[in-house]
Amino acid sequence: MSKKRKYILEILWSTGDLTETKISEREKELIERYRELFILAKYELEGAPEARPISYQIWDEWDNPVLPVAEAVPV
């Protein structure tokens, strides 16, 4: 049985907060497909519903960037 890869999602929010969260391969695929719309739906900052992602990056288990640094577009 193959081991599922783990990733880290790093988000810079419009509030200036930088958050990191572990994500699964499936979540990585959803971010690649839906970009900041998925990030907003899943990871909106608690207590700051007006916060929007300014940029985000996904890192693999060896700290290599998976995506080019993405600049979020206002939704």
PDB file of N, CA and C in Angstrom:
ATOM      1  N   MET A   1       0.847  -1.172   0.000  1.00  0.00           N
ATOM      2  CA  MET A   1       0.000   0.000   0.000  1.00  0.00           C
ATOM      3  C   MET A   1       0.899   1.244   0.000  1.00  0.00           C
ATOM      4  N   SER A   2       0.594   2.204  -0.867  1.00  0.00           N
ATOM      5  CA  SER A   2       1.424   3.409  -0.948  1.00  0.00           C
ATOM      6  C   SER A   2       1.022   4.419   0.121  1.00  0.00           C
ATOM      7  N   LYS A   3       2.022   5.120   0.586  1.00  0.00           N
ATOM      8  CA  LYS A   3       1.796   6.140   1.600  1.00  0.00           C
ATOM      9  C   LYS A   3       1.296   7.419   0.928  1.00  0.00           C
ATOM     10  N   LYS A   4       0.240   8.001   1.464  1.00  0.00           N
ATOM     11  CA  LYS A   4      -0.274   9.254   0.913  1.00  0.00           C
ATOM     12  C   LYS A   4       0.669  10.386   1.262  1.00  0.00           C
ATOM     13  N   ARG A   5       0.910  11.245   0.289  1.00  0.00           N
ATOM     14  CA  ARG A   5       1.813  12.373   0.509  1.00  0.00           C
ATOM     15  C   ARG A   5       1.117  13.451   1.321  1.00  0.00           C
ATOM     16  N   LYS A   6       1.904  14.121   2.122  1.00  0.00           N
ATOM     17  CA  LYS A   6       1.401  15.222   2.943  1.00  0.00           C
ATOM     18  C   LYS A   6       1.970  16.522   2.417  1.00  0.00           C
ATOM     19  N   TYR A   7       1.195  17.565   2.521  1.00  0.00           N
ATOM     20  CA  TYR A   7       1.597  18.878   2.046  1.00  0.00           C
ATOM     21  C   TYR A   7       1.291  19.929   3.109  1.00  0.00           C
ATOM     22  N   ILE A   8       1.932  21.073   2.979  1.00  0.00           N
ATOM     23  CA  ILE A   8       1.656  22.220   3.839  1.00  0.00           C
ATOM     24  C   ILE A   8       1.135  23.351   2.949  1.00  0.00           C
ATOM     25  N   LEU A   9       0.027  23.945   3.345  1.00  0.00           N
ATOM     26  CA  LEU A   9      -0.516  25.112   2.659  1.00  0.00           C
ATOM     27  C   LEU A   9      -0.173  26.334   3.498  1.00  0.00           C
ATOM     28  N   GLU A  10       0.489  27.294   2.888  1.00  0.00           N
ATOM     29  CA  GLU A  10       0.856  28.550   3.559  1.00  0.00           C
ATOM     30  C   GLU A  10       0.048  29.663   2.903  1.00  0.00           C
ATOM     31  N   ILE A  11      -0.696  30.414   3.715  1.00  0.00           N
ATOM     32  CA  ILE A  11      -1.567  31.476   3.205  1.00  0.00           C
ATOM     33  C   ILE A  11      -1.205  32.797   3.869  1.00  0.00           C
ATOM     34  N   LEU A  12      -1.007  33.825   3.064  1.00  0.00           N
ATOM     35  CA  LEU A  12      -0.870  35.193   3.570  1.00  0.00           C
ATOM     36  C   LEU A  12      -2.216  35.864   3.377  1.00  0.00           C
ATOM     37  N   TRP A  13      -2.821  36.275   4.514  1.00  0.00           N
ATOM     38  CA  TRP A  13      -4.159  36.863   4.496  1.00  0.00           C
ATOM     39  C   TRP A  13      -4.079  38.383   4.416  1.00  0.00           C
ATOM     40  N   SER A  14      -5.184  38.996   3.976  1.00  0.00           N
ATOM     41  CA  SER A  14      -5.259  40.452   3.862  1.00  0.00           C
ATOM     42  C   SER A  14      -5.143  41.151   5.213  1.00  0.00           C
ATOM     43  N   THR A  15      -5.323  40.420   6.295  1.00  0.00           N
ATOM     44  CA  THR A  15      -5.158  40.983   7.646  1.00  0.00           C
ATOM     45  C   THR A  15      -3.691  41.028   8.056  1.00  0.00           C
ATOM     46  N   GLY A  16      -2.812  40.441   7.221  1.00  0.00           N
ATOM     47  CA  GLY A  16      -1.392  40.363   7.547  1.00  0.00           C
ATOM     48  C   GLY A  16      -1.016  39.069   8.249  1.00  0.00           C
ATOM     49  N   ASP A  17      -2.006  38.239   8.572  1.00  0.00           N
ATOM     50  CA  ASP A  17      -1.731  36.949   9.217  1.00  0.00           C
ATOM     51  C   ASP A  17      -1.172  35.964   8.201  1.00  0.00           C
ATOM     52  N   LEU A  18      -0.211  35.175   8.639  1.00  0.00           N
ATOM     53  CA  LEU A  18       0.342  34.092   7.822  1.00  0.00           C
ATOM     54  C   LEU A  18      -0.023  32.792   8.514  1.00  0.00           C
ATOM     55  N   THR A  19      -0.749  31.926   7.823  1.00  0.00           N
ATOM     56  CA  THR A  19      -1.144  30.657   8.427  1.00  0.00           C
ATOM     57  C   THR A  19      -0.564  29.499   7.629  1.00  0.00           C
ATOM     58  N   GLU A  20      -0.280  28.420   8.332  1.00  0.00           N
ATOM     59  CA  GLU A  20       0.170  27.174   7.722  1.00  0.00           C
ATOM     60  C   GLU A  20      -0.734  26.067   8.221  1.00  0.00           C
ATOM     61  N   THR A  21      -1.128  25.187   7.321  1.00  0.00           N
ATOM     62  CA  THR A  21      -1.956  24.064   7.706  1.00  0.00           C
ATOM     63  C   THR A  21      -1.584  22.851   6.870  1.00  0.00           C
ATOM     64  N   LYS A  22      -1.652  21.663   7.466  1.00  0.00           N
ATOM     65  CA  LYS A  22      -1.390  20.436   6.731  1.00  0.00           C
ATOM     66  C   LYS A  22      -2.583  20.144   5.839  1.00  0.00           C
ATOM     67  N   ILE A  23      -2.306  19.716   4.610  1.00  0.00           N
ATOM     68  CA  ILE A  23      -3.378  19.356   3.691  1.00  0.00           C
ATOM     69  C   ILE A  23      -3.073  18.005   3.057  1.00  0.00           C
ATOM     70  N   SER A  24      -4.117  17.376   2.579  1.00  0.00           N
ATOM     71  CA  SER A  24      -3.991  16.070   1.933  1.00  0.00           C
ATOM     72  C   SER A  24      -3.746  16.253   0.431  1.00  0.00           C
ATOM     73  N   GLU A  25      -3.439  15.161  -0.225  1.00  0.00           N
ATOM     74  CA  GLU A  25      -3.273  15.173  -1.682  1.00  0.00           C
ATOM     75  C   GLU A  25      -4.562  15.664  -2.348  1.00  0.00           C
ATOM     76  N   ARG A  26      -5.700  15.216  -1.840  1.00  0.00           N
ATOM     77  CA  ARG A  26      -7.005  15.628  -2.405  1.00  0.00           C
ATOM     78  C   ARG A  26      -7.211  17.134  -2.249  1.00  0.00           C
ATOM     79  N   GLU A  27      -6.894  17.682  -1.073  1.00  0.00           N
ATOM     80  CA  GLU A  27      -7.032  19.125  -0.872  1.00  0.00           C
ATOM     81  C   GLU A  27      -6.085  19.894  -1.785  1.00  0.00           C
ATOM     82  N   LYS A  28      -4.881  19.374  -1.986  1.00  0.00           N
ATOM     83  CA  LYS A  28      -3.933  19.998  -2.915  1.00  0.00           C
ATOM     84  C   LYS A  28      -4.534  20.061  -4.314  1.00  0.00           C
ATOM     85  N   GLU A  29      -5.142  18.971  -4.741  1.00  0.00           N
ATOM     86  CA  GLU A  29      -5.769  18.936  -6.062  1.00  0.00           C
ATOM     87  C   GLU A  29      -6.920  19.936  -6.165  1.00  0.00           C
ATOM     88  N   LEU A  30      -7.701  20.059  -5.097  1.00  0.00           N
ATOM     89  CA  LEU A  30      -8.804  21.027  -5.095  1.00  0.00           C
ATOM     90  C   LEU A  30      -8.286  22.460  -5.170  1.00  0.00           C
ATOM     91  N   ILE A  31      -7.186  22.735  -4.480  1.00  0.00           N
ATOM     92  CA  ILE A  31      -6.592  24.074  -4.541  1.00  0.00           C
ATOM     93  C   ILE A  31      -6.061  24.342  -5.944  1.00  0.00           C
ATOM     94  N   GLU A  32      -5.414  23.356  -6.550  1.00  0.00           N
ATOM     95  CA  GLU A  32      -4.929  23.537  -7.918  1.00  0.00           C
ATOM     96  C   GLU A  32      -6.083  23.814  -8.876  1.00  0.00           C
ATOM     97  N   ARG A  33      -7.223  23.206  -8.613  1.00  0.00           N
ATOM     98  CA  ARG A  33      -8.376  23.373  -9.507  1.00  0.00           C
ATOM     99  C   ARG A  33      -9.168  24.646  -9.216  1.00  0.00           C
ATOM    100  N   TYR A  34      -9.489  24.885  -7.930  1.00  0.00           N
ATOM    101  CA  TYR A  34     -10.379  25.995  -7.571  1.00  0.00           C
ATOM    102  C   TYR A  34      -9.658  27.189  -6.964  1.00  0.00           C
ATOM    103  N   ARG A  35      -8.377  27.049  -6.686  1.00  0.00           N
ATOM    104  CA  ARG A  35      -7.510  28.108  -6.180  1.00  0.00           C
ATOM    105  C   ARG A  35      -8.076  28.764  -4.924  1.00  0.00           C
ATOM    106  N   GLU A  36      -8.078  30.100  -4.900  1.00  0.00           N
ATOM    107  CA  GLU A  36      -8.450  30.807  -3.673  1.00  0.00           C
ATOM    108  C   GLU A  36      -9.916  30.601  -3.288  1.00  0.00           C
ATOM    109  N   LEU A  37     -10.765  30.190  -4.233  1.00  0.00           N
ATOM    110  CA  LEU A  37     -12.164  29.910  -3.864  1.00  0.00           C
ATOM    111  C   LEU A  37     -12.224  28.757  -2.865  1.00  0.00           C
ATOM    112  N   PHE A  38     -11.419  27.722  -3.086  1.00  0.00           N
ATOM    113  CA  PHE A  38     -11.374  26.611  -2.143  1.00  0.00           C
ATOM    114  C   PHE A  38     -10.761  27.060  -0.827  1.00  0.00           C
ATOM    115  N   ILE A  39      -9.707  27.859  -0.909  1.00  0.00           N
ATOM    116  CA  ILE A  39      -9.052  28.346   0.312  1.00  0.00           C
ATOM    117  C   ILE A  39     -10.036  29.145   1.153  1.00  0.00           C
ATOM    118  N   LEU A  40     -10.789  30.030   0.526  1.00  0.00           N
ATOM    119  CA  LEU A  40     -11.776  30.818   1.267  1.00  0.00           C
ATOM    120  C   LEU A  40     -12.832  29.926   1.894  1.00  0.00           C
ATOM    121  N   ALA A  41     -13.321  28.955   1.143  1.00  0.00           N
ATOM    122  CA  ALA A  41     -14.376  28.088   1.651  1.00  0.00           C
ATOM    123  C   ALA A  41     -13.896  27.244   2.822  1.00  0.00           C
ATOM    124  N   LYS A  42     -12.633  26.812   2.779  1.00  0.00           N
ATOM    125  CA  LYS A  42     -12.147  25.873   3.779  1.00  0.00           C
ATOM    126  C   LYS A  42     -11.392  26.527   4.938  1.00  0.00           C
ATOM    127  N   TYR A  43     -10.623  27.589   4.655  1.00  0.00           N
ATOM    128  CA  TYR A  43      -9.674  28.076   5.649  1.00  0.00           C
ATOM    129  C   TYR A  43      -9.864  29.531   6.055  1.00  0.00           C
ATOM    130  N   GLU A  44     -11.037  30.095   5.858  1.00  0.00           N
ATOM    131  CA  GLU A  44     -11.264  31.477   6.252  1.00  0.00           C
ATOM    132  C   GLU A  44     -10.889  31.656   7.723  1.00  0.00           C
ATOM    133  N   LEU A  45     -10.223  32.754   8.020  1.00  0.00           N
ATOM    134  CA  LEU A  45      -9.762  32.983   9.388  1.00  0.00           C
ATOM    135  C   LEU A  45     -10.937  33.105  10.347  1.00  0.00           C
ATOM    136  N   GLU A  46     -10.831  32.404  11.446  1.00  0.00           N
ATOM    137  CA  GLU A  46     -11.860  32.454  12.470  1.00  0.00           C
ATOM    138  C   GLU A  46     -11.899  33.854  13.068  1.00  0.00           C
ATOM    139  N   GLY A  47     -13.078  34.448  13.107  1.00  0.00           N
ATOM    140  CA  GLY A  47     -13.219  35.779  13.696  1.00  0.00           C
ATOM    141  C   GLY A  47     -12.861  36.901  12.745  1.00  0.00           C
ATOM    142  N   ALA A  48     -12.451  36.586  11.521  1.00  0.00           N
ATOM    143  CA  ALA A  48     -12.124  37.624  10.543  1.00  0.00           C
ATOM    144  C   ALA A  48     -12.721  37.229   9.192  1.00  0.00           C
ATOM    145  N   PRO A  49     -14.051  37.186   9.096  1.00  0.00           N
ATOM    146  CA  PRO A  49     -14.687  36.708   7.863  1.00  0.00           C
ATOM    147  C   PRO A  49     -14.405  37.590   6.651  1.00  0.00           C
ATOM    148  N   GLU A  50     -13.944  38.826   6.879  1.00  0.00           N
ATOM    149  CA  GLU A  50     -13.631  39.712   5.753  1.00  0.00           C
ATOM    150  C   GLU A  50     -12.241  39.448   5.184  1.00  0.00           C
ATOM    151  N   ALA A  51     -11.460  38.607   5.846  1.00  0.00           N
ATOM    152  CA  ALA A  51     -10.095  38.313   5.392  1.00  0.00           C
ATOM    153  C   ALA A  51     -10.123  37.550   4.079  1.00  0.00           C
ATOM    154  N   ARG A  52      -9.216  37.907   3.190  1.00  0.00           N
ATOM    155  CA  ARG A  52      -9.068  37.234   1.911  1.00  0.00           C
ATOM    156  C   ARG A  52      -7.610  36.840   1.726  1.00  0.00           C
ATOM    157  N   PRO A  53      -7.356  35.731   1.034  1.00  0.00           N
ATOM    158  CA  PRO A  53      -5.956  35.359   0.796  1.00  0.00           C
ATOM    159  C   PRO A  53      -5.305  36.330  -0.178  1.00  0.00           C
ATOM    160  N   ILE A  54      -4.109  36.796   0.172  1.00  0.00           N
ATOM    161  CA  ILE A  54      -3.338  37.661  -0.727  1.00  0.00           C
ATOM    162  C   ILE A  54      -2.456  36.790  -1.604  1.00  0.00           C
ATOM    163  N   SER A  55      -1.828  35.800  -0.985  1.00  0.00           N
ATOM    164  CA  SER A  55      -1.031  34.838  -1.742  1.00  0.00           C
ATOM    165  C   SER A  55      -1.014  33.529  -0.973  1.00  0.00           C
ATOM    166  N   TYR A  56      -0.634  32.467  -1.668  1.00  0.00           N
ATOM    167  CA  TYR A  56      -0.563  31.162  -1.024  1.00  0.00           C
ATOM    168  C   TYR A  56       0.468  30.301  -1.739  1.00  0.00           C
ATOM    169  N   GLN A  57       0.929  29.287  -1.042  1.00  0.00           N
ATOM    170  CA  GLN A  57       1.903  28.364  -1.598  1.00  0.00           C
ATOM    171  C   GLN A  57       1.682  26.999  -0.968  1.00  0.00           C
ATOM    172  N   ILE A  58       1.908  25.955  -1.739  1.00  0.00           N
ATOM    173  CA  ILE A  58       1.856  24.587  -1.234  1.00  0.00           C
ATOM    174  C   ILE A  58       3.275  24.038  -1.258  1.00  0.00           C
ATOM    175  N   TRP A  59       3.676  23.416  -0.153  1.00  0.00           N
ATOM    176  CA  TRP A  59       5.013  22.840  -0.013  1.00  0.00           C
ATOM    177  C   TRP A  59       4.880  21.337   0.155  1.00  0.00           C
ATOM    178  N   ASP A  60       5.817  20.575  -0.437  1.00  0.00           N
ATOM    179  CA  ASP A  60       5.795  19.131  -0.242  1.00  0.00           C
ATOM    180  C   ASP A  60       6.543  18.758   1.036  1.00  0.00           C
ATOM    181  N   GLU A  61       6.640  17.464   1.296  1.00  0.00           N
ATOM    182  CA  GLU A  61       7.246  17.000   2.548  1.00  0.00           C
ATOM    183  C   GLU A  61       8.745  17.290   2.639  1.00  0.00           C
ATOM    184  N   TRP A  62       9.368  17.672   1.520  1.00  0.00           N
ATOM    185  CA  TRP A  62      10.795  18.011   1.520  1.00  0.00           C
ATOM    186  C   TRP A  62      11.018  19.518   1.412  1.00  0.00           C
ATOM    187  N   ASP A  63       9.962  20.309   1.707  1.00  0.00           N
ATOM    188  CA  ASP A  63       9.998  21.769   1.659  1.00  0.00           C
ATOM    189  C   ASP A  63      10.284  22.330   0.273  1.00  0.00           C
ATOM    190  N   ASN A  64       9.822  21.635  -0.750  1.00  0.00           N
ATOM    191  CA  ASN A  64       9.903  22.146  -2.118  1.00  0.00           C
ATOM    192  C   ASN A  64       8.563  22.757  -2.496  1.00  0.00           C
ATOM    193  N   PRO A  65       8.564  23.912  -3.150  1.00  0.00           N
ATOM    194  CA  PRO A  65       7.283  24.491  -3.579  1.00  0.00           C
ATOM    195  C   PRO A  65       6.638  23.623  -4.650  1.00  0.00           C
ATOM    196  N   VAL A  66       5.343  23.393  -4.517  1.00  0.00           N
ATOM    197  CA  VAL A  66       4.608  22.571  -5.463  1.00  0.00           C
ATOM    198  C   VAL A  66       4.021  23.432  -6.574  1.00  0.00           C
ATOM    199  N   LEU A  67       3.586  24.625  -6.228  1.00  0.00           N
ATOM    200  CA  LEU A  67       3.011  25.562  -7.189  1.00  0.00           C
ATOM    201  C   LEU A  67       3.881  26.804  -7.246  1.00  0.00           C
ATOM    202  N   PRO A  68       3.852  27.525  -8.374  1.00  0.00           N
ATOM    203  CA  PRO A  68       4.464  28.860  -8.330  1.00  0.00           C
ATOM    204  C   PRO A  68       3.715  29.677  -7.280  1.00  0.00           C
ATOM    205  N   VAL A  69       4.368  30.638  -6.659  1.00  0.00           N
ATOM    206  CA  VAL A  69       3.671  31.466  -5.671  1.00  0.00           C
ATOM    207  C   VAL A  69       2.478  32.077  -6.359  1.00  0.00           C
ATOM    208  N   ALA A  70       1.311  31.850  -5.798  1.00  0.00           N
ATOM    209  CA  ALA A  70       0.065  32.309  -6.422  1.00  0.00           C
ATOM    210  C   ALA A  70      -0.391  33.606  -5.781  1.00  0.00           C
ATOM    211  N   GLU A  71      -0.633  34.572  -6.603  1.00  0.00           N
ATOM    212  CA  GLU A  71      -1.247  35.816  -6.138  1.00  0.00           C
ATOM    213  C   GLU A  71      -2.746  35.648  -6.269  1.00  0.00           C
ATOM    214  N   ALA A  72      -3.457  35.804  -5.196  1.00  0.00           N
ATOM    215  CA  ALA A  72      -4.892  35.628  -5.214  1.00  0.00           C
ATOM    216  C   ALA A  72      -5.553  36.804  -5.917  1.00  0.00           C
ATOM    217  N   VAL A  73      -6.626  36.509  -6.607  1.00  0.00           N
ATOM    218  CA  VAL A  73      -7.409  37.537  -7.291  1.00  0.00           C
ATOM    219  C   VAL A  73      -8.632  37.812  -6.442  1.00  0.00           C
ATOM    220  N   PRO A  74      -8.997  39.083  -6.240  1.00  0.00           N
ATOM    221  CA  PRO A  74     -10.194  39.378  -5.426  1.00  0.00           C
ATOM    222  C   PRO A  74     -11.409  38.608  -5.925  1.00  0.00           C
ATOM    223  N   VAL A  75     -12.152  38.051  -4.982  1.00  0.00           N
ATOM    224  CA  VAL A  75     -13.323  37.241  -5.318  1.00  0.00           C
ATOM    225  C   VAL A  75     -14.566  38.081  -5.194  1.00  0.00           C
TER     226      VAL A  75
END
